[in-house]
Amino acid sequence: MERMADQTVRPRKAFKMTNENSSGKKEKRSFKSKIENFWYYYKWHTVAALVILLAVGVGLSQCIGREDIDIVVYYLSADPIKYSEDKINLKNAIEPYVRDYSGDGKVRIEIENYYIGEDYDPDLVRDNLKTFSNLYTAGSVMLIMTDTVGLKQMTDVGYFGDISDLTSQPLLYDGTVWNAEGSAFSESESLKNWDTPMYWGVRVFNEKSLISISKTKGEEYEFAREVLANIINDNKIK
């Protein structure tokens, strides 16, 4: 009799374990289904939120420990600017065309140079391109200057926006690029020793740009266009 009682108890335990295991699988499937549904309906919302967070993070990292910068020129070139004097001269050439955007009484310009020439280590070039691309996506890149190599890179990926409304002067690449050769800007005293071609433009910024939902980024973009228009048309602020 005791053996029979044991045999009737064991199946019940086995049945209970089976139910518990089945319930666990349903819970796992349910959780996975919720994640899939969330991603399906809110994928672009999530991507937009991540881009904004990246932009905020980049902006904060750039602002910590330094004075307010009125405009940053992102220079994409084959070779790096080798001498600090050349960077200072470039800033001096740009300064007359820039108003005090931050309102602190001083005009501050920063040059961010990313070199991508084939004479340099491929890994370093790849890292420079990746960094530039990330900054572009995050909305830090607004005003852009390139040499011939940088121009090809920018136009190949379609990173220049339309500037045809800024000037009546001839432009390149369907109104997205200005060649500074022979201009009052390139012939200025500060750039008398600058022997590299200079092409200027601004980033793409429209309703399809994720950063367009940011009011601050919109204002920075319009200021970059203002500065570029001043440079092209030789409209000096001071």
Short mmCIF file of N, CA, C and O in Angstrom, two decimals, residues 16 28 38 68 108 116 122 161 167 178 232:
data_model
loop_
_atom_site.label_atom_id
_atom_site.label_comp_id
_atom_site.label_asym_id
_atom_site.label_seq_id
_atom_site.Cartn_x
_atom_site.Cartn_y
_atom_site.Cartn_z
N LYS A 16 3.37 19.22 -11.79
CA LYS A 16 3.55 20.57 -11.27
C LYS A 16 4.81 21.21 -11.85
O LYS A 16 4.80 22.37 -12.24
N LYS A 28 8.93 34.43 -20.62
CA LYS A 28 10.04 34.85 -21.45
C LYS A 28 9.57 35.32 -22.81
O LYS A 28 10.01 36.34 -23.33
N PHE A 38 7.54 47.24 -28.65
CA PHE A 38 8.02 48.59 -28.33
C PHE A 38 8.93 49.12 -29.43
O PHE A 38 8.80 50.26 -29.86
N ASP A 68 33.32 80.28 -23.62
CA ASP A 68 32.31 80.16 -24.67
C ASP A 68 32.93 80.41 -26.04
O ASP A 68 33.64 81.39 -26.25
N ARG A 108 35.22 84.53 -30.09
CA ARG A 108 36.13 83.37 -29.97
C ARG A 108 35.81 82.36 -31.07
O ARG A 108 34.66 81.96 -31.23
N ILE A 116 42.70 63.34 -43.29
CA ILE A 116 42.30 62.03 -43.81
C ILE A 116 43.11 61.64 -45.04
O ILE A 116 42.67 60.84 -45.86
N PRO A 122 46.14 54.18 -41.89
CA PRO A 122 44.73 53.95 -42.23
C PRO A 122 43.81 53.91 -41.01
O PRO A 122 42.67 54.38 -41.07
N GLY A 161 25.06 71.19 -47.26
CA GLY A 161 23.71 71.67 -47.48
C GLY A 161 23.67 72.82 -48.48
O GLY A 161 24.70 73.39 -48.83
N THR A 167 24.40 83.95 -51.61
CA THR A 167 25.23 84.78 -52.49
C THR A 167 24.80 84.63 -53.94
O THR A 167 24.16 83.64 -54.32
N TRP A 178 31.32 76.68 -51.76
CA TRP A 178 31.95 77.92 -52.24
C TRP A 178 33.45 77.73 -52.30
O TRP A 178 34.08 77.34 -51.32
N ILE A 232 31.79 84.96 -47.65
CA ILE A 232 31.64 84.92 -49.11
C ILE A 232 31.49 86.32 -49.70
O ILE A 232 32.12 86.67 -50.69
#
